[in-house]
Amino acid sequence: MSRATLKLGNILIKHGLLNKEELKQILSAQQIFGGRIGTNTVNLNLLTVDQVSKALALQKGVPEATQELFLKADPRALNAISPEMCSKYRVFPLHLQGRVLHLAMRDPDSLILIDEISFSLGMRIRPYVVPELRLAYYLEKHYEVPRERHLQAYIDVAGSSQPPPGSGRQDRVTTTGRSNLPRRGSNVGWP
């Protein structure tokens, strides 16, 4: 099965970050409240945004837009694309290298979206995947794009790679957001 066709929930189970019961809980929440699996996973305090980000990078086959990349966003990149385009396409500029714009996006596998942005800006786009919680936070912070209600509780600050107190997941997270538990039935840890 290719990376693109592997579901996020399956990736999280495969790497021992969730079990099947937790995935059922997330899917139930998704049916009731809507939203994406990664967002519901974080909102239910099962995983951190950093863990979801790593899983999305595996799923999409592109680099992840880490908190550090957002904190070091290039001012030239921030000025290369309008707030209206960022809001419309749900993207955030990270770095400008010549005529290549490094862009954090919710859907980096949408070639139509990438082509449209590239054509509009006259630049090549280098996509990075980002969970919608982190993206919404930085769009609001830098471009005053209001967050949807289900995304408002998230705060991306130093140390955010740790789950909220009482979530019971501290044993699965290191300060880099990587799992320190092996996959179930394997000696291989989180990549």
mmCIF file with all atom_site columns, N, CA, C and O in Angstrom, residues 120-163:
data_model
loop_
_atom_site.group_PDB
_atom_site.id
_atom_site.type_symbol
_atom_site.label_atom_id
_atom_site.label_alt_id
_atom_site.label_comp_id
_atom_site.label_asym_id
_atom_site.label_entity_id
_atom_site.label_seq_id
_atom_site.pdbx_PDB_ins_code
_atom_site.Cartn_x
_atom_site.Cartn_y
_atom_site.Cartn_z
_atom_site.occupancy
_atom_site.B_iso_or_equiv
_atom_site.pdbx_formal_charge
_atom_site.auth_seq_id
_atom_site.auth_comp_id
_atom_site.auth_asym_id
_atom_site.auth_atom_id
_atom_site.pdbx_PDB_model_num
ATOM 1   N N  . SER A 1 120 ? -0.445  31.600 -9.532  1.00 0.00 ? 120 SER A N  1
ATOM 2   C CA . SER A 1 120 ? -0.824  32.925 -9.016  1.00 0.00 ? 120 SER A CA 1
ATOM 3   C C  . SER A 1 120 ? 0.381   33.741 -8.558  1.00 0.00 ? 120 SER A C  1
ATOM 4   O O  . SER A 1 120 ? 0.427   34.950 -8.737  1.00 0.00 ? 120 SER A O  1
ATOM 5   N N  . LEU A 1 121 ? 1.356   33.067 -7.968  1.00 0.00 ? 121 LEU A N  1
ATOM 6   C CA . LEU A 1 121 ? 2.519   33.764 -7.408  1.00 0.00 ? 121 LEU A CA 1
ATOM 7   C C  . LEU A 1 121 ? 3.701   33.837 -8.372  1.00 0.00 ? 121 LEU A C  1
ATOM 8   O O  . LEU A 1 121 ? 4.646   34.597 -8.137  1.00 0.00 ? 121 LEU A O  1
ATOM 9   N N  . GLY A 1 122 ? 3.680   32.984 -9.399  1.00 0.00 ? 122 GLY A N  1
ATOM 10  C CA . GLY A 1 122 ? 4.827   32.920 -10.305 1.00 0.00 ? 122 GLY A CA 1
ATOM 11  C C  . GLY A 1 122 ? 6.040   32.308 -9.645  1.00 0.00 ? 122 GLY A C  1
ATOM 12  O O  . GLY A 1 122 ? 7.173   32.696 -9.925  1.00 0.00 ? 122 GLY A O  1
ATOM 13  N N  . MET A 1 123 ? 5.791   31.359 -8.730  1.00 0.00 ? 123 MET A N  1
ATOM 14  C CA . MET A 1 123 ? 6.875   30.702 -7.991  1.00 0.00 ? 123 MET A CA 1
ATOM 15  C C  . MET A 1 123 ? 6.640   29.188 -7.975  1.00 0.00 ? 123 MET A C  1
ATOM 16  O O  . MET A 1 123 ? 5.518   28.734 -8.124  1.00 0.00 ? 123 MET A O  1
ATOM 17  N N  . ARG A 1 124 ? 7.726   28.457 -7.755  1.00 0.00 ? 124 ARG A N  1
ATOM 18  C CA . ARG A 1 124 ? 7.590   27.023 -7.493  1.00 0.00 ? 124 ARG A CA 1
ATOM 19  C C  . ARG A 1 124 ? 7.229   26.861 -6.028  1.00 0.00 ? 124 ARG A C  1
ATOM 20  O O  . ARG A 1 124 ? 7.671   27.632 -5.175  1.00 0.00 ? 124 ARG A O  1
ATOM 21  N N  . ILE A 1 125 ? 6.451   25.844 -5.730  1.00 0.00 ? 125 ILE A N  1
ATOM 22  C CA . ILE A 1 125 ? 6.016   25.587 -4.358  1.00 0.00 ? 125 ILE A CA 1
ATOM 23  C C  . ILE A 1 125 ? 6.659   24.306 -3.858  1.00 0.00 ? 125 ILE A C  1
ATOM 24  O O  . ILE A 1 125 ? 6.628   23.278 -4.515  1.00 0.00 ? 125 ILE A O  1
ATOM 25  N N  . ARG A 1 126 ? 7.243   24.387 -2.680  1.00 0.00 ? 126 ARG A N  1
ATOM 26  C CA . ARG A 1 126 ? 7.784   23.214 -1.979  1.00 0.00 ? 126 ARG A CA 1
ATOM 27  C C  . ARG A 1 126 ? 6.845   22.969 -0.813  1.00 0.00 ? 126 ARG A C  1
ATOM 28  O O  . ARG A 1 126 ? 6.850   23.716 0.171   1.00 0.00 ? 126 ARG A O  1
ATOM 29  N N  . PRO A 1 127 ? 5.987   21.924 -0.892  1.00 0.00 ? 127 PRO A N  1
ATOM 30  C CA . PRO A 1 127 ? 4.985   21.716 0.152   1.00 0.00 ? 127 PRO A CA 1
ATOM 31  C C  . PRO A 1 127 ? 5.525   21.016 1.399   1.00 0.00 ? 127 PRO A C  1
ATOM 32  O O  . PRO A 1 127 ? 6.409   20.170 1.314   1.00 0.00 ? 127 PRO A O  1
ATOM 33  N N  . TYR A 1 128 ? 4.959   21.406 2.531   1.00 0.00 ? 128 TYR A N  1
ATOM 34  C CA . TYR A 1 128 ? 5.187   20.763 3.825   1.00 0.00 ? 128 TYR A CA 1
ATOM 35  C C  . TYR A 1 128 ? 3.807   20.471 4.395   1.00 0.00 ? 128 TYR A C  1
ATOM 36  O O  . TYR A 1 128 ? 2.886   21.264 4.226   1.00 0.00 ? 128 TYR A O  1
ATOM 37  N N  . VAL A 1 129 ? 3.664   19.387 5.108   1.00 0.00 ? 129 VAL A N  1
ATOM 38  C CA . VAL A 1 129 ? 2.376   19.066 5.723   1.00 0.00 ? 129 VAL A CA 1
ATOM 39  C C  . VAL A 1 129 ? 2.333   19.652 7.132   1.00 0.00 ? 129 VAL A C  1
ATOM 40  O O  . VAL A 1 129 ? 3.354   19.708 7.831   1.00 0.00 ? 129 VAL A O  1
ATOM 41  N N  . VAL A 1 130 ? 1.138   20.095 7.522   1.00 0.00 ? 130 VAL A N  1
ATOM 42  C CA . VAL A 1 130 ? 0.951   20.652 8.857   1.00 0.00 ? 130 VAL A CA 1
ATOM 43  C C  . VAL A 1 130 ? -0.441  20.268 9.355   1.00 0.00 ? 130 VAL A C  1
ATOM 44  O O  . VAL A 1 130 ? -1.406  20.333 8.595   1.00 0.00 ? 130 VAL A O  1
ATOM 45  N N  . PRO A 1 131 ? -0.554  19.848 10.613  1.00 0.00 ? 131 PRO A N  1
ATOM 46  C CA . PRO A 1 131 ? -1.892  19.605 11.171  1.00 0.00 ? 131 PRO A CA 1
ATOM 47  C C  . PRO A 1 131 ? -2.691  20.901 11.199  1.00 0.00 ? 131 PRO A C  1
ATOM 48  O O  . PRO A 1 131 ? -2.140  21.985 11.410  1.00 0.00 ? 131 PRO A O  1
ATOM 49  N N  . GLU A 1 132 ? -3.998  20.781 10.993  1.00 0.00 ? 132 GLU A N  1
ATOM 50  C CA . GLU A 1 132 ? -4.826  21.979 10.907  1.00 0.00 ? 132 GLU A CA 1
ATOM 51  C C  . GLU A 1 132 ? -4.822  22.802 12.188  1.00 0.00 ? 132 GLU A C  1
ATOM 52  O O  . GLU A 1 132 ? -4.992  24.022 12.135  1.00 0.00 ? 132 GLU A O  1
ATOM 53  N N  . LEU A 1 133 ? -4.587  22.187 13.346  1.00 0.00 ? 133 LEU A N  1
ATOM 54  C CA . LEU A 1 133 ? -4.519  22.950 14.597  1.00 0.00 ? 133 LEU A CA 1
ATOM 55  C C  . LEU A 1 133 ? -3.359  23.937 14.578  1.00 0.00 ? 133 LEU A C  1
ATOM 56  O O  . LEU A 1 133 ? -3.519  25.110 14.929  1.00 0.00 ? 133 LEU A O  1
ATOM 57  N N  . ARG A 1 134 ? -2.193  23.466 14.184  1.00 0.00 ? 134 ARG A N  1
ATOM 58  C CA . ARG A 1 134 ? -1.009  24.334 14.140  1.00 0.00 ? 134 ARG A CA 1
ATOM 59  C C  . ARG A 1 134 ? -1.171  25.385 13.037  1.00 0.00 ? 134 ARG A C  1
ATOM 60  O O  . ARG A 1 134 ? -0.859  26.557 13.241  1.00 0.00 ? 134 ARG A O  1
ATOM 61  N N  . LEU A 1 135 ? -1.672  24.986 11.897  1.00 0.00 ? 135 LEU A N  1
ATOM 62  C CA . LEU A 1 135 ? -1.863  25.917 10.790  1.00 0.00 ? 135 LEU A CA 1
ATOM 63  C C  . LEU A 1 135 ? -2.824  27.041 11.180  1.00 0.00 ? 135 LEU A C  1
ATOM 64  O O  . LEU A 1 135 ? -2.523  28.220 10.971  1.00 0.00 ? 135 LEU A O  1
ATOM 65  N N  . ALA A 1 136 ? -3.952  26.682 11.776  1.00 0.00 ? 136 ALA A N  1
ATOM 66  C CA . ALA A 1 136 ? -4.943  27.693 12.170  1.00 0.00 ? 136 ALA A CA 1
ATOM 67  C C  . ALA A 1 136 ? -4.359  28.665 13.196  1.00 0.00 ? 136 ALA A C  1
ATOM 68  O O  . ALA A 1 136 ? -4.622  29.872 13.133  1.00 0.00 ? 136 ALA A O  1
ATOM 69  N N  . TYR A 1 137 ? -3.564  28.148 14.124  1.00 0.00 ? 137 TYR A N  1
ATOM 70  C CA . TYR A 1 137 ? -2.945  29.002 15.138  1.00 0.00 ? 137 TYR A CA 1
ATOM 71  C C  . TYR A 1 137 ? -2.056  30.062 14.483  1.00 0.00 ? 137 TYR A C  1
ATOM 72  O O  . TYR A 1 137 ? -2.146  31.260 14.783  1.00 0.00 ? 137 TYR A O  1
ATOM 73  N N  . TYR A 1 138 ? -1.173  29.642 13.567  1.00 0.00 ? 138 TYR A N  1
ATOM 74  C CA . TYR A 1 138 ? -0.243  30.588 12.962  1.00 0.00 ? 138 TYR A CA 1
ATOM 75  C C  . TYR A 1 138 ? -0.909  31.492 11.926  1.00 0.00 ? 138 TYR A C  1
ATOM 76  O O  . TYR A 1 138 ? -0.480  32.633 11.747  1.00 0.00 ? 138 TYR A O  1
ATOM 77  N N  . LEU A 1 139 ? -1.951  31.023 11.267  1.00 0.00 ? 139 LEU A N  1
ATOM 78  C CA . LEU A 1 139 ? -2.695  31.909 10.371  1.00 0.00 ? 139 LEU A CA 1
ATOM 79  C C  . LEU A 1 139 ? -3.356  33.039 11.169  1.00 0.00 ? 139 LEU A C  1
ATOM 80  O O  . LEU A 1 139 ? -3.371  34.187 10.744  1.00 0.00 ? 139 LEU A O  1
ATOM 81  N N  . GLU A 1 140 ? -3.869  32.685 12.332  1.00 0.00 ? 140 GLU A N  1
ATOM 82  C CA . GLU A 1 140 ? -4.479  33.714 13.179  1.00 0.00 ? 140 GLU A CA 1
ATOM 83  C C  . GLU A 1 140 ? -3.419  34.660 13.730  1.00 0.00 ? 140 GLU A C  1
ATOM 84  O O  . GLU A 1 140 ? -3.585  35.882 13.711  1.00 0.00 ? 140 GLU A O  1
ATOM 85  N N  . LYS A 1 141 ? -2.320  34.109 14.184  1.00 0.00 ? 141 LYS A N  1
ATOM 86  C CA . LYS A 1 141 ? -1.265  34.910 14.802  1.00 0.00 ? 141 LYS A CA 1
ATOM 87  C C  . LYS A 1 141 ? -0.629  35.889 13.807  1.00 0.00 ? 141 LYS A C  1
ATOM 88  O O  . LYS A 1 141 ? -0.410  37.056 14.145  1.00 0.00 ? 141 LYS A O  1
ATOM 89  N N  . HIS A 1 142 ? -0.316  35.434 12.594  1.00 0.00 ? 142 HIS A N  1
ATOM 90  C CA . HIS A 1 142 ? 0.397   36.282 11.634  1.00 0.00 ? 142 HIS A CA 1
ATOM 91  C C  . HIS A 1 142 ? -0.509  37.036 10.671  1.00 0.00 ? 142 HIS A C  1
ATOM 92  O O  . HIS A 1 142 ? -0.136  38.102 10.197  1.00 0.00 ? 142 HIS A O  1
ATOM 93  N N  . TYR A 1 143 ? -1.665  36.464 10.353  1.00 0.00 ? 143 TYR A N  1
ATOM 94  C CA . TYR A 1 143 ? -2.520  37.064 9.328   1.00 0.00 ? 143 TYR A CA 1
ATOM 95  C C  . TYR A 1 143 ? -3.911  37.427 9.826   1.00 0.00 ? 143 TYR A C  1
ATOM 96  O O  . TYR A 1 143 ? -4.749  37.851 9.051   1.00 0.00 ? 143 TYR A O  1
ATOM 97  N N  . GLU A 1 144 ? -4.162  37.234 11.116  1.00 0.00 ? 144 GLU A N  1
ATOM 98  C CA . GLU A 1 144 ? -5.463  37.547 11.720  1.00 0.00 ? 144 GLU A CA 1
ATOM 99  C C  . GLU A 1 144 ? -6.620  36.820 11.045  1.00 0.00 ? 144 GLU A C  1
ATOM 100 O O  . GLU A 1 144 ? -7.717  37.348 10.913  1.00 0.00 ? 144 GLU A O  1
ATOM 101 N N  . VAL A 1 145 ? -6.348  35.585 10.607  1.00 0.00 ? 145 VAL A N  1
ATOM 102 C CA . VAL A 1 145 ? -7.399  34.735 10.047  1.00 0.00 ? 145 VAL A CA 1
ATOM 103 C C  . VAL A 1 145 ? -8.060  34.029 11.229  1.00 0.00 ? 145 VAL A C  1
ATOM 104 O O  . VAL A 1 145 ? -7.399  33.262 11.930  1.00 0.00 ? 145 VAL A O  1
ATOM 105 N N  . PRO A 1 146 ? -9.338  34.308 11.494  1.00 0.00 ? 146 PRO A N  1
ATOM 106 C CA . PRO A 1 146 ? -9.980  33.701 12.667  1.00 0.00 ? 146 PRO A CA 1
ATOM 107 C C  . PRO A 1 146 ? -10.024 32.172 12.574  1.00 0.00 ? 146 PRO A C  1
ATOM 108 O O  . PRO A 1 146 ? -10.225 31.617 11.496  1.00 0.00 ? 146 PRO A O  1
ATOM 109 N N  . ARG A 1 147 ? -9.818  31.555 13.730  1.00 0.00 ? 147 ARG A N  1
ATOM 110 C CA . ARG A 1 147 ? -9.871  30.086 13.795  1.00 0.00 ? 147 ARG A CA 1
ATOM 111 C C  . ARG A 1 147 ? -11.304 29.610 13.952  1.00 0.00 ? 147 ARG A C  1
ATOM 112 O O  . ARG A 1 147 ? -12.107 30.267 14.609  1.00 0.00 ? 147 ARG A O  1
ATOM 113 N N  . GLU A 1 148 ? -11.584 28.450 13.393  1.00 0.00 ? 148 GLU A N  1
ATOM 114 C CA . GLU A 1 148 ? -12.875 27.817 13.619  1.00 0.00 ? 148 GLU A CA 1
ATOM 115 C C  . GLU A 1 148 ? -12.948 27.398 15.079  1.00 0.00 ? 148 GLU A C  1
ATOM 116 O O  . GLU A 1 148 ? -11.935 27.192 15.741  1.00 0.00 ? 148 GLU A O  1
ATOM 117 N N  . ARG A 1 149 ? -14.150 27.243 15.576  1.00 0.00 ? 149 ARG A N  1
ATOM 118 C CA . ARG A 1 149 ? -14.365 26.980 16.997  1.00 0.00 ? 149 ARG A CA 1
ATOM 119 C C  . ARG A 1 149 ? -13.595 25.751 17.507  1.00 0.00 ? 149 ARG A C  1
ATOM 120 O O  . ARG A 1 149 ? -12.977 25.797 18.562  1.00 0.00 ? 149 ARG A O  1
ATOM 121 N N  . HIS A 1 150 ? -13.621 24.665 16.756  1.00 0.00 ? 150 HIS A N  1
ATOM 122 C CA . HIS A 1 150 ? -12.964 23.441 17.216  1.00 0.00 ? 150 HIS A CA 1
ATOM 123 C C  . HIS A 1 150 ? -11.441 23.532 17.193  1.00 0.00 ? 150 HIS A C  1
ATOM 124 O O  . HIS A 1 150 ? -10.759 22.645 17.674  1.00 0.00 ? 150 HIS A O  1
ATOM 125 N N  . LEU A 1 151 ? -10.900 24.635 16.680  1.00 0.00 ? 151 LEU A N  1
ATOM 126 C CA . LEU A 1 151 ? -9.454  24.820 16.621  1.00 0.00 ? 151 LEU A CA 1
ATOM 127 C C  . LEU A 1 151 ? -8.955  25.864 17.612  1.00 0.00 ? 151 LEU A C  1
ATOM 128 O O  . LEU A 1 151 ? -7.764  26.113 17.705  1.00 0.00 ? 151 LEU A O  1
ATOM 129 N N  . GLN A 1 152 ? -9.843  26.467 18.388  1.00 0.00 ? 152 GLN A N  1
ATOM 130 C CA . GLN A 1 152 ? -9.471  27.599 19.231  1.00 0.00 ? 152 GLN A CA 1
ATOM 131 C C  . GLN A 1 152 ? -8.713  27.241 20.502  1.00 0.00 ? 152 GLN A C  1
ATOM 132 O O  . GLN A 1 152 ? -7.971  28.063 21.010  1.00 0.00 ? 152 GLN A O  1
ATOM 133 N N  . ALA A 1 153 ? -8.881  26.061 21.019  1.00 0.00 ? 153 ALA A N  1
ATOM 134 C CA . ALA A 1 153 ? -8.248  25.714 22.290  1.00 0.00 ? 153 ALA A CA 1
ATOM 135 C C  . ALA A 1 153 ? -6.745  25.482 22.152  1.00 0.00 ? 153 ALA A C  1
ATOM 136 O O  . ALA A 1 153 ? -6.014  25.547 23.125  1.00 0.00 ? 153 ALA A O  1
ATOM 137 N N  . TYR A 1 154 ? -6.273  25.241 20.951  1.00 0.00 ? 154 TYR A N  1
ATOM 138 C CA . TYR A 1 154 ? -4.867  24.917 20.731  1.00 0.00 ? 154 TYR A CA 1
ATOM 139 C C  . TYR A 1 154 ? -3.981  26.137 20.885  1.00 0.00 ? 154 TYR A C  1
ATOM 140 O O  . TYR A 1 154 ? -4.249  27.189 20.330  1.00 0.00 ? 154 TYR A O  1
ATOM 141 N N  . ILE A 1 155 ? -2.892  25.979 21.634  1.00 0.00 ? 155 ILE A N  1
ATOM 142 C CA . ILE A 1 155 ? -1.884  27.019 21.794  1.00 0.00 ? 155 ILE A CA 1
ATOM 143 C C  . ILE A 1 155 ? -0.539  26.380 21.492  1.00 0.00 ? 155 ILE A C  1
ATOM 144 O O  . ILE A 1 155 ? -0.156  25.395 22.118  1.00 0.00 ? 155 ILE A O  1
ATOM 145 N N  . ASP A 1 156 ? 0.180   26.903 20.519  1.00 0.00 ? 156 ASP A N  1
ATOM 146 C CA . ASP A 1 156 ? 1.464   26.349 20.111  1.00 0.00 ? 156 ASP A CA 1
ATOM 147 C C  . ASP A 1 156 ? 2.577   27.168 20.744  1.00 0.00 ? 156 ASP A C  1
ATOM 148 O O  . ASP A 1 156 ? 2.920   28.235 20.265  1.00 0.00 ? 156 ASP A O  1
ATOM 149 N N  . VAL A 1 157 ? 3.089   26.675 21.855  1.00 0.00 ? 157 VAL A N  1
ATOM 150 C CA . VAL A 1 157 ? 4.160   27.367 22.562  1.00 0.00 ? 157 VAL A CA 1
ATOM 151 C C  . VAL A 1 157 ? 5.305   26.400 22.782  1.00 0.00 ? 157 VAL A C  1
ATOM 152 O O  . VAL A 1 157 ? 5.154   25.203 22.599  1.00 0.00 ? 157 VAL A O  1
ATOM 153 N N  . ALA A 1 158 ? 6.449   26.919 23.178  1.00 0.00 ? 158 ALA A N  1
ATOM 154 C CA . ALA A 1 158 ? 7.587   26.051 23.472  1.00 0.00 ? 158 ALA A CA 1
ATOM 155 C C  . ALA A 1 158 ? 7.152   24.997 24.479  1.00 0.00 ? 158 ALA A C  1
ATOM 156 O O  . ALA A 1 158 ? 6.487   25.289 25.456  1.00 0.00 ? 158 ALA A O  1
ATOM 157 N N  . GLY A 1 159 ? 7.515   23.755 24.203  1.00 0.00 ? 159 GLY A N  1
ATOM 158 C CA . GLY A 1 159 ? 7.122   22.664 25.086  1.00 0.00 ? 159 GLY A CA 1
ATOM 159 C C  . GLY A 1 159 ? 5.775   22.058 24.720  1.00 0.00 ? 159 GLY A C  1
ATOM 160 O O  . GLY A 1 159 ? 5.300   21.184 25.411  1.00 0.00 ? 159 GLY A O  1
ATOM 161 N N  . SER A 1 160 ? 5.160   22.510 23.600  1.00 0.00 ? 160 SER A N  1
ATOM 162 C CA . SER A 1 160 ? 3.847   21.996 23.238  1.00 0.00 ? 160 SER A CA 1
ATOM 163 C C  . SER A 1 160 ? 3.897   20.549 22.797  1.00 0.00 ? 160 SER A C  1
ATOM 164 O O  . SER A 1 160 ? 2.879   19.945 22.562  1.00 0.00 ? 160 SER A O  1
ATOM 165 N N  . SER A 1 161 ? 5.108   19.999 22.694  1.00 0.00 ? 161 SER A N  1
ATOM 166 C CA . SER A 1 161 ? 5.189   18.611 22.264  1.00 0.00 ? 161 SER A CA 1
ATOM 167 C C  . SER A 1 161 ? 4.751   17.661 23.369  1.00 0.00 ? 161 SER A C  1
ATOM 168 O O  . SER A 1 161 ? 4.600   16.482 23.146  1.00 0.00 ? 161 SER A O  1
ATOM 169 N N  . GLN A 1 162 ? 4.532   18.187 24.573  1.00 0.00 ? 162 GLN A N  1
ATOM 170 C CA . GLN A 1 162 ? 4.040   17.347 25.652  1.00 0.00 ? 162 GLN A CA 1
ATOM 171 C C  . GLN A 1 162 ? 2.524   17.366 25.679  1.00 0.00 ? 162 GLN A C  1
ATOM 172 O O  . GLN A 1 162 ? 1.915   18.413 25.480  1.00 0.00 ? 162 GLN A O  1
ATOM 173 N N  . PRO A 1 163 ? 1.892   16.218 25.916  1.00 0.00 ? 163 PRO A N  1
ATOM 174 C CA . PRO A 1 163 ? 0.432   16.203 25.980  1.00 0.00 ? 163 PRO A CA 1
ATOM 175 C C  . PRO A 1 163 ? -0.062  16.991 27.183  1.00 0.00 ? 163 PRO A C  1
ATOM 176 O O  . PRO A 1 163 ? 0.683   17.219 28.137  1.00 0.00 ? 163 PRO A O  1
#
